[in-house]
CSV table of C-alpha atoms in Angstrom, one decimal:
chain,number,residue,atom,x,y,z
G,903,MET,CA,62.8,-61.7,-159.0
G,904,GLU,CA,59.0,-64.0,-160.8
G,905,SER,CA,61.5,-66.3,-161.9
G,906,ASN,CA,63.4,-67.1,-158.4
G,907,VAL,CA,60.1,-66.4,-156.4
G,908,GLY,CA,58.1,-69.6,-158.1
G,909,ALA,CA,61.4,-72.1,-158.7
G,910,ILE,CA,61.8,-71.2,-154.7
G,911,GLU,CA,57.6,-71.8,-154.2
G,912,GLN,CA,57.9,-75.2,-156.6
G,913,ASP,CA,61.0,-76.4,-154.5
G,914,ILE,CA,59.2,-75.8,-151.5
G,915,ASN,CA,56.6,-77.5,-152.9
G,916,THR,CA,58.4,-80.3,-154.4
G,917,THR,CA,59.6,-80.7,-151.1
G,918,SER,CA,56.7,-81.6,-149.7
G,919,ILE,CA,55.1,-83.4,-151.8
G,920,SER,CA,58.4,-85.8,-151.1
G,921,PHE,CA,57.8,-86.0,-147.9
G,922,PHE,CA,54.4,-86.6,-148.0
G,923,ARG,CA,55.0,-89.8,-149.6
G,924,TYR,CA,57.5,-90.9,-146.4
G,925,MET,CA,55.0,-90.3,-143.3
G,926,TRP,CA,54.1,-93.7,-143.3
G,927,VAL,CA,57.3,-93.8,-141.7
G,928,VAL,CA,57.1,-91.0,-139.1
G,929,ILE,CA,53.5,-93.0,-138.3
G,930,VAL,CA,54.6,-96.4,-137.9
G,931,GLY,CA,57.4,-95.4,-136.2
G,932,THR,CA,54.9,-93.2,-133.5
G,933,LEU,CA,53.2,-95.9,-133.0
G,934,LEU,CA,56.5,-98.6,-132.2
G,935,SER,CA,57.7,-96.2,-130.0
G,936,GLY,CA,53.8,-96.0,-128.3
G,937,CYS,CA,53.4,-99.8,-128.0
G,938,LEU,CA,57.3,-100.4,-126.2
G,939,SER,CA,56.8,-97.2,-124.0
G,940,VAL,CA,53.5,-99.5,-122.7
G,941,PHE,CA,55.7,-102.4,-122.5
G,942,ILE,CA,58.6,-100.4,-121.1
G,943,ALA,CA,56.6,-98.8,-118.7
G,944,LEU,CA,54.1,-102.1,-117.2
G,945,ASN,CA,57.7,-103.8,-116.7
G,946,GLN,CA,58.8,-101.4,-114.4
G,947,PRO,CA,58.3,-102.5,-110.6
G,948,ASN,CA,56.4,-99.9,-108.9
G,949,THR,CA,58.5,-97.9,-105.9
G,950,TYR,CA,57.1,-96.9,-102.1
G,951,THR,CA,58.7,-94.0,-100.4
G,952,ALA,CA,58.7,-93.9,-96.6
G,953,LYS,CA,59.4,-90.7,-95.4
G,954,VAL,CA,60.1,-89.1,-91.5
G,955,TYR,CA,60.3,-85.8,-90.4
G,956,LEU,CA,64.0,-86.2,-87.5
G,957,SER,CA,64.8,-82.6,-85.5
G,958,PRO,CA,68.7,-82.5,-83.9
G,959,ILE,CA,68.4,-83.3,-80.2
G,960,GLU,CA,70.0,-79.9,-78.5
G,961,LYS,CA,73.0,-80.4,-76.5
G,962,SER,CA,73.1,-78.7,-72.6
G,963,GLU,CA,75.8,-77.3,-73.2
G,964,GLY,CA,74.6,-73.2,-73.8
G,965,GLY,CA,75.5,-72.9,-70.5
G,966,GLY,CA,78.7,-74.6,-69.5
G,967,MET,CA,80.3,-72.8,-72.0
G,968,SER,CA,78.9,-69.8,-72.8
G,969,LYS,CA,80.0,-69.3,-68.8
G,970,LEU,CA,84.0,-70.6,-69.4
G,971,ALA,CA,83.5,-68.8,-72.9
G,972,GLY,CA,83.2,-65.2,-71.5
G,973,GLN,CA,84.8,-65.8,-67.6
G,974,PHE,CA,88.3,-67.7,-68.4
G,975,GLY,CA,88.3,-67.5,-72.7
G,976,GLY,CA,91.2,-64.8,-72.2
G,977,LEU,CA,93.6,-66.9,-70.1
G,978,ALA,CA,92.8,-70.0,-71.1
G,979,SER,CA,93.6,-68.5,-74.9
G,980,MET,CA,97.1,-67.8,-73.3
G,981,ALA,CA,97.0,-71.0,-72.2
G,982,GLY,CA,97.0,-72.2,-75.8
G,983,ILE,CA,93.4,-74.1,-74.9
G,984,SER,CA,90.4,-72.7,-76.7
G,985,LEU,CA,86.8,-72.6,-75.9
G,986,GLY,CA,85.1,-71.7,-78.1
G,987,GLY,CA,81.8,-69.7,-77.0
G,988,SER,CA,79.3,-72.5,-78.9
G,989,GLU,CA,80.2,-75.8,-80.7
G,990,GLY,CA,77.8,-75.2,-83.9
G,991,SER,CA,75.3,-78.5,-84.9
G,992,ASP,CA,76.2,-81.5,-85.8
G,993,ILE,CA,73.2,-81.6,-88.0
G,994,GLU,CA,75.0,-81.5,-91.3
G,995,ALA,CA,77.7,-83.6,-90.9
G,996,ALA,CA,76.4,-86.3,-89.4
G,997,LEU,CA,74.0,-85.8,-92.9
G,998,GLU,CA,77.0,-86.4,-95.2
G,999,PHE,CA,78.0,-88.9,-93.0
G,1000,MET,CA,75.1,-91.0,-93.6
G,1001,ARG,CA,75.9,-90.4,-97.0
G,1002,SER,CA,79.3,-91.8,-96.7
G,1003,ARG,CA,80.5,-94.8,-98.6
G,1004,GLY,CA,81.6,-95.5,-95.3
G,1005,PHE,CA,78.9,-95.7,-92.9
G,1006,LEU,CA,76.7,-97.2,-95.9
G,1007,GLN,CA,79.4,-99.9,-96.8
G,1008,THR,CA,78.9,-101.6,-92.6
G,1009,PHE,CA,75.4,-100.1,-92.6
G,1010,ILE,CA,75.2,-102.4,-96.0
G,1011,ASN,CA,76.7,-105.5,-94.5
G,1012,LYS,CA,75.0,-104.5,-90.8
G,1013,ARG,CA,71.9,-105.0,-91.5
G,1014,GLU,CA,72.6,-108.1,-94.5
G,1015,LEU,CA,70.9,-104.8,-97.6
G,1016,MET,CA,72.7,-107.4,-100.2
G,1017,PRO,CA,70.2,-109.2,-102.2
G,1018,ASP,CA,67.5,-106.7,-101.0
G,1019,LEU,CA,70.1,-104.3,-103.4
G,1020,LEU,CA,71.5,-106.7,-106.0
G,1021,ALA,CA,68.8,-109.2,-106.4
G,1022,LEU,CA,65.2,-107.9,-105.5
G,1023,THR,CA,63.1,-107.7,-108.6
G,1024,ALA,CA,59.6,-107.3,-107.4
G,1025,TRP,CA,57.0,-106.3,-104.4
G,1026,GLU,CA,54.1,-109.0,-103.9
G,1027,GLN,CA,51.3,-106.5,-102.8
G,1028,ASP,CA,49.1,-109.7,-101.6
G,1029,THR,CA,51.0,-111.7,-99.9
G,1030,ARG,CA,53.3,-109.5,-99.0
G,1031,LYS,CA,56.4,-111.1,-99.7
G,1032,SER,CA,59.6,-110.1,-101.9
G,1033,ILE,CA,60.1,-111.5,-105.1
G,1034,TYR,CA,64.4,-112.1,-106.1
G,1035,ASN,CA,65.7,-112.9,-109.5
G,1036,LEU,CA,66.8,-116.8,-108.8
G,1037,GLU,CA,69.7,-116.0,-111.7
G,1038,THR,CA,70.7,-113.7,-108.9
G,1039,TYR,CA,70.4,-115.0,-105.5
G,1040,ASP,CA,68.0,-118.0,-103.6
G,1041,PRO,CA,66.0,-116.6,-101.0
G,1042,ASP,CA,65.1,-120.1,-100.1
G,1043,ARG,CA,69.0,-121.3,-99.8
G,1044,LYS,CA,70.0,-118.2,-99.1
G,1045,VAL,CA,72.8,-118.7,-101.7
G,1046,TRP,CA,74.6,-116.4,-104.4
G,1047,THR,CA,73.7,-118.1,-107.9
G,1048,ARG,CA,74.6,-115.0,-109.5
G,1049,THR,CA,76.9,-114.5,-113.1
G,1050,PRO,CA,79.3,-112.5,-111.1
G,1051,PRO,CA,81.0,-109.4,-113.5
G,1052,ALA,CA,84.5,-109.5,-114.2
G,1053,ASP,CA,87.5,-108.6,-111.3
G,1054,LYS,CA,84.3,-109.9,-109.0
G,1055,ASP,CA,83.2,-112.6,-107.0
G,1056,VAL,CA,79.7,-114.8,-107.1
G,1057,ILE,CA,79.6,-113.2,-103.6
G,1058,PRO,CA,79.4,-109.7,-104.2
G,1059,THR,CA,80.4,-107.2,-101.7
G,1060,ALA,CA,79.1,-103.9,-100.2
G,1061,TRP,CA,81.0,-101.8,-102.2
G,1062,GLU,CA,78.8,-103.6,-105.0
G,1063,GLY,CA,75.3,-102.3,-103.0
G,1064,TYR,CA,76.9,-99.4,-102.2
G,1065,ASN,CA,76.0,-96.8,-105.5
G,1066,LYS,CA,71.8,-98.5,-104.9
G,1067,LEU,CA,71.8,-98.1,-101.3
G,1068,LEU,CA,72.6,-94.0,-102.1
G,1069,SER,CA,70.3,-93.8,-104.8
G,1070,GLN,CA,67.6,-95.0,-102.5
G,1071,ILE,CA,68.2,-93.0,-100.3
G,1072,ASN,CA,66.8,-89.1,-100.1
G,1073,THR,CA,68.4,-85.7,-97.3
G,1074,THR,CA,67.6,-83.0,-97.1
G,1075,TYR,CA,67.9,-79.9,-94.0
G,1076,LEU,CA,64.9,-78.1,-94.0
G,1077,LYS,CA,67.6,-75.3,-92.3
G,1078,LYS,CA,64.1,-72.8,-91.9
G,1079,LYS,CA,61.9,-75.3,-89.6
G,1080,GLY,CA,65.6,-76.9,-87.8
G,1081,LEU,CA,64.2,-80.4,-89.4
G,1082,ILE,CA,66.3,-83.1,-91.5
G,1083,GLU,CA,63.4,-84.8,-94.2
G,1084,LEU,CA,64.4,-88.8,-94.9
G,1085,GLN,CA,62.9,-90.2,-97.9
G,1086,VAL,CA,63.8,-93.8,-98.1
G,1087,THR,CA,62.3,-95.4,-102.3
G,1088,THR,CA,63.0,-98.9,-102.3
G,1089,ILE,CA,60.6,-101.5,-104.6
G,1090,SER,CA,59.5,-102.7,-100.9
G,1091,PRO,CA,57.2,-101.0,-99.1
G,1092,GLU,CA,58.8,-102.9,-95.7
G,1093,LEU,CA,62.2,-102.3,-97.1
G,1094,SER,CA,61.6,-99.1,-97.5
G,1095,VAL,CA,60.6,-98.9,-94.0
G,1096,ASN,CA,63.2,-100.9,-92.2
G,1097,VAL,CA,65.5,-98.7,-93.8
G,1098,ALA,CA,65.1,-95.6,-93.0
G,1099,ASN,CA,64.5,-96.8,-89.3
G,1100,TRP,CA,67.7,-98.4,-89.3
G,1101,LEU,CA,69.5,-95.5,-90.4
G,1102,ILE,CA,68.1,-93.4,-87.6
G,1103,GLU,CA,68.7,-95.3,-85.6
G,1104,ASP,CA,71.9,-96.0,-86.5
G,1105,ILE,CA,73.5,-92.7,-87.1
G,1106,ASN,CA,72.3,-92.6,-83.2
G,1107,GLN,CA,74.4,-95.0,-82.1
G,1108,PHE,CA,78.1,-93.6,-84.1
G,1109,TRP,CA,77.3,-90.6,-83.2
G,1110,ARG,CA,76.6,-91.6,-79.3
G,1111,GLU,CA,79.9,-93.2,-79.6
G,1112,LYS,CA,81.9,-90.9,-81.2
G,1113,ASP,CA,80.7,-88.5,-78.6
G,1114,LYS,CA,81.7,-90.4,-75.0
G,1115,LYS,CA,84.8,-91.2,-76.9
G,1116,GLU,CA,86.0,-87.6,-77.3
G,1117,ALA,CA,84.3,-86.8,-73.8
G,1118,GLU,CA,86.8,-90.1,-71.8
G,1119,GLU,CA,89.9,-88.2,-74.3
G,1120,ALA,CA,88.8,-85.4,-73.2
G,1121,ILE,CA,88.6,-86.4,-69.6
G,1122,GLU,CA,91.9,-87.8,-69.2
G,1123,TYR,CA,93.4,-85.0,-71.3
G,1124,LEU,CA,92.1,-82.4,-68.5
G,1125,LYS,CA,92.4,-84.2,-65.6
G,1126,THR,CA,96.8,-83.7,-66.7
G,1127,GLN,CA,96.7,-81.0,-67.6
G,1128,ALA,CA,95.3,-79.9,-64.5
G,1129,LEU,CA,97.8,-81.7,-62.6
G,1130,GLU,CA,100.4,-80.1,-64.4
G,1131,THR,CA,99.3,-75.7,-64.4
G,1132,ASN,CA,100.3,-74.0,-60.9
G,1133,VAL,CA,97.5,-71.4,-62.2
G,1134,ARG,CA,94.1,-71.7,-59.5
G,1135,GLU,CA,92.4,-70.0,-62.6
G,1136,LEU,CA,93.2,-73.0,-65.7
G,1137,ARG,CA,93.3,-74.7,-62.5
G,1138,THR,CA,89.1,-74.0,-62.3
G,1139,VAL,CA,88.8,-73.9,-65.9
G,1140,PHE,CA,89.9,-77.6,-66.4
G,1141,TYR,CA,87.5,-78.4,-63.4
G,1142,GLU,CA,84.4,-76.5,-65.0
G,1143,LEU,CA,85.2,-78.7,-68.9
G,1144,ILE,CA,85.9,-82.1,-66.0
G,1145,ALA,CA,82.8,-81.5,-65.4
G,1146,ASP,CA,81.4,-80.6,-68.8
G,1147,GLN,CA,82.7,-83.4,-70.3
G,1148,THR,CA,81.6,-86.2,-68.2
G,1149,ARG,CA,77.7,-84.8,-68.2
G,1150,THR,CA,78.3,-85.0,-72.4
G,1151,LYS,CA,79.7,-88.4,-71.5
G,1152,LEU,CA,77.0,-89.7,-69.5
G,1153,LEU,CA,73.9,-88.0,-71.2
G,1154,SER,CA,75.6,-90.0,-74.4
G,1155,SER,CA,74.7,-93.4,-72.7
G,1156,VAL,CA,70.9,-92.1,-71.5
G,1157,GLY,CA,67.8,-92.9,-74.6
G,1158,ASP,CA,67.3,-94.3,-77.1
G,1159,TYR,CA,67.5,-90.3,-80.2
G,1160,HIS,CA,71.6,-89.8,-79.9
G,1161,LEU,CA,71.7,-87.1,-82.3
G,1162,LEU,CA,68.1,-87.0,-84.2
G,1163,LYS,CA,65.3,-88.1,-83.3
G,1164,PRO,CA,61.6,-88.5,-85.2
G,1165,LEU,CA,58.8,-86.3,-84.5
G,1166,SER,CA,56.3,-89.8,-85.3
G,1167,PRO,CA,56.6,-93.0,-86.1
G,1168,VAL,CA,58.1,-94.0,-89.9
G,1169,VAL,CA,54.5,-94.6,-91.4
G,1170,TYR,CA,53.8,-98.0,-93.8
G,1171,PRO,CA,53.5,-96.5,-97.4
G,1172,GLU,CA,50.6,-98.3,-98.9
G,1173,GLU,CA,50.2,-96.9,-102.3
G,1174,LYS,CA,53.5,-97.1,-104.9
G,1175,SER,CA,55.1,-93.4,-105.3
G,1176,GLY,CA,56.5,-94.1,-109.2
G,1177,PRO,CA,57.3,-94.9,-111.3
G,1178,SER,CA,55.1,-92.1,-113.9
G,1179,ARG,CA,53.7,-94.9,-116.7
G,1180,ALA,CA,52.4,-91.7,-118.3
G,1181,LEU,CA,54.6,-90.1,-118.5
G,1182,ILE,CA,57.5,-92.7,-119.8
G,1183,CYS,CA,54.5,-92.9,-122.2
G,1184,ILE,CA,54.4,-89.5,-123.6
G,1185,GLY,CA,57.9,-88.8,-123.9
G,1186,ILE,CA,58.7,-92.6,-125.5
G,1187,THR,CA,56.2,-92.1,-128.1
G,1188,PHE,CA,57.6,-88.1,-128.1
G,1189,PHE,CA,60.9,-88.6,-129.0
G,1190,GLY,CA,59.9,-91.3,-130.9
G,1191,GLY,CA,58.4,-90.1,-133.3
G,1192,LEU,CA,60.6,-86.9,-133.9
G,1193,LEU,CA,63.5,-89.6,-134.5
G,1194,SER,CA,61.1,-90.2,-137.7
G,1195,VAL,CA,59.7,-87.2,-138.2
G,1196,ILE,CA,63.6,-87.2,-138.5
G,1197,LEU,CA,64.6,-90.0,-140.5
G,1198,ALA,CA,62.0,-89.0,-143.0
G,1199,PHE,CA,63.3,-85.7,-144.0
G,1200,LEU,CA,66.2,-87.1,-144.3
G,1201,LEU,CA,65.6,-89.6,-146.8
G,1202,THR,CA,63.0,-87.1,-148.0
G,1203,LEU,CA,66.9,-85.4,-148.8
G,1204,ARG,CA,68.2,-88.6,-150.7
G,1205,SER,CA,65.3,-89.1,-152.9
G,1206,ARG,CA,65.9,-85.6,-154.2
G,1207,GLU,CA,69.4,-85.7,-154.5
G,1208,GLN,CA,69.4,-88.9,-156.6
């Protein structure tokens, strides 16, 4: 028994001695990882986040539609019409739509964002000037100079820019507060502010046109139904609905904001939001050191087998 214990202790001692012979691998690997981490961290461009809180604009439908649902809901149901006591909130639908490919690709083309998405490499704080990769895009001539990927043209489409823009946008619906938090993070603080403002403007404009079109279609349909029915109560329902949809149509043409209103203007971010260079250095150095330890251990095992 004692001989077995002694053999195990001897084996451990031998392994430890062999492992310490390869400590230089751990030291060199960790140092190289540290140097690499510093190089990578310093070459990461600063990012700037523009943040704004949006408040949903309540539609004044409670009085009209709720009363109609209470007074004529049963009668309307017999006629195959759903009044619905409440139309619910468009907020969650709007937030999903804001991140949809169809909306963002249209947004990219309308705001001419492709150079900023695919060619912007840095931002000069002193001159407040955007720096582009000249091998991809020439900002002076406004010409694309890139070597396109396979099956792509020299001039990129909004399809290529969608994923990049999507990664720069973050929306959070704070249900308890009834607010939406919109964050846009890019290399340029000016671009972050502009994209945030443009998103608010375009989503409101889309919902404005959507509500106006739906109201116009509803009015035409209700007018036809009112003329065709002989039931006085139903005719009253139709005219009440026509009045309600007419009010919706008029309200869609009033004000700068139709669905989402910022609580305050988007503030220009003077300080960077990222990257965390310290975390980059710590992370890369740690994993480099860990891999070095594993390599040293494997070399130890191989030397013992020999």
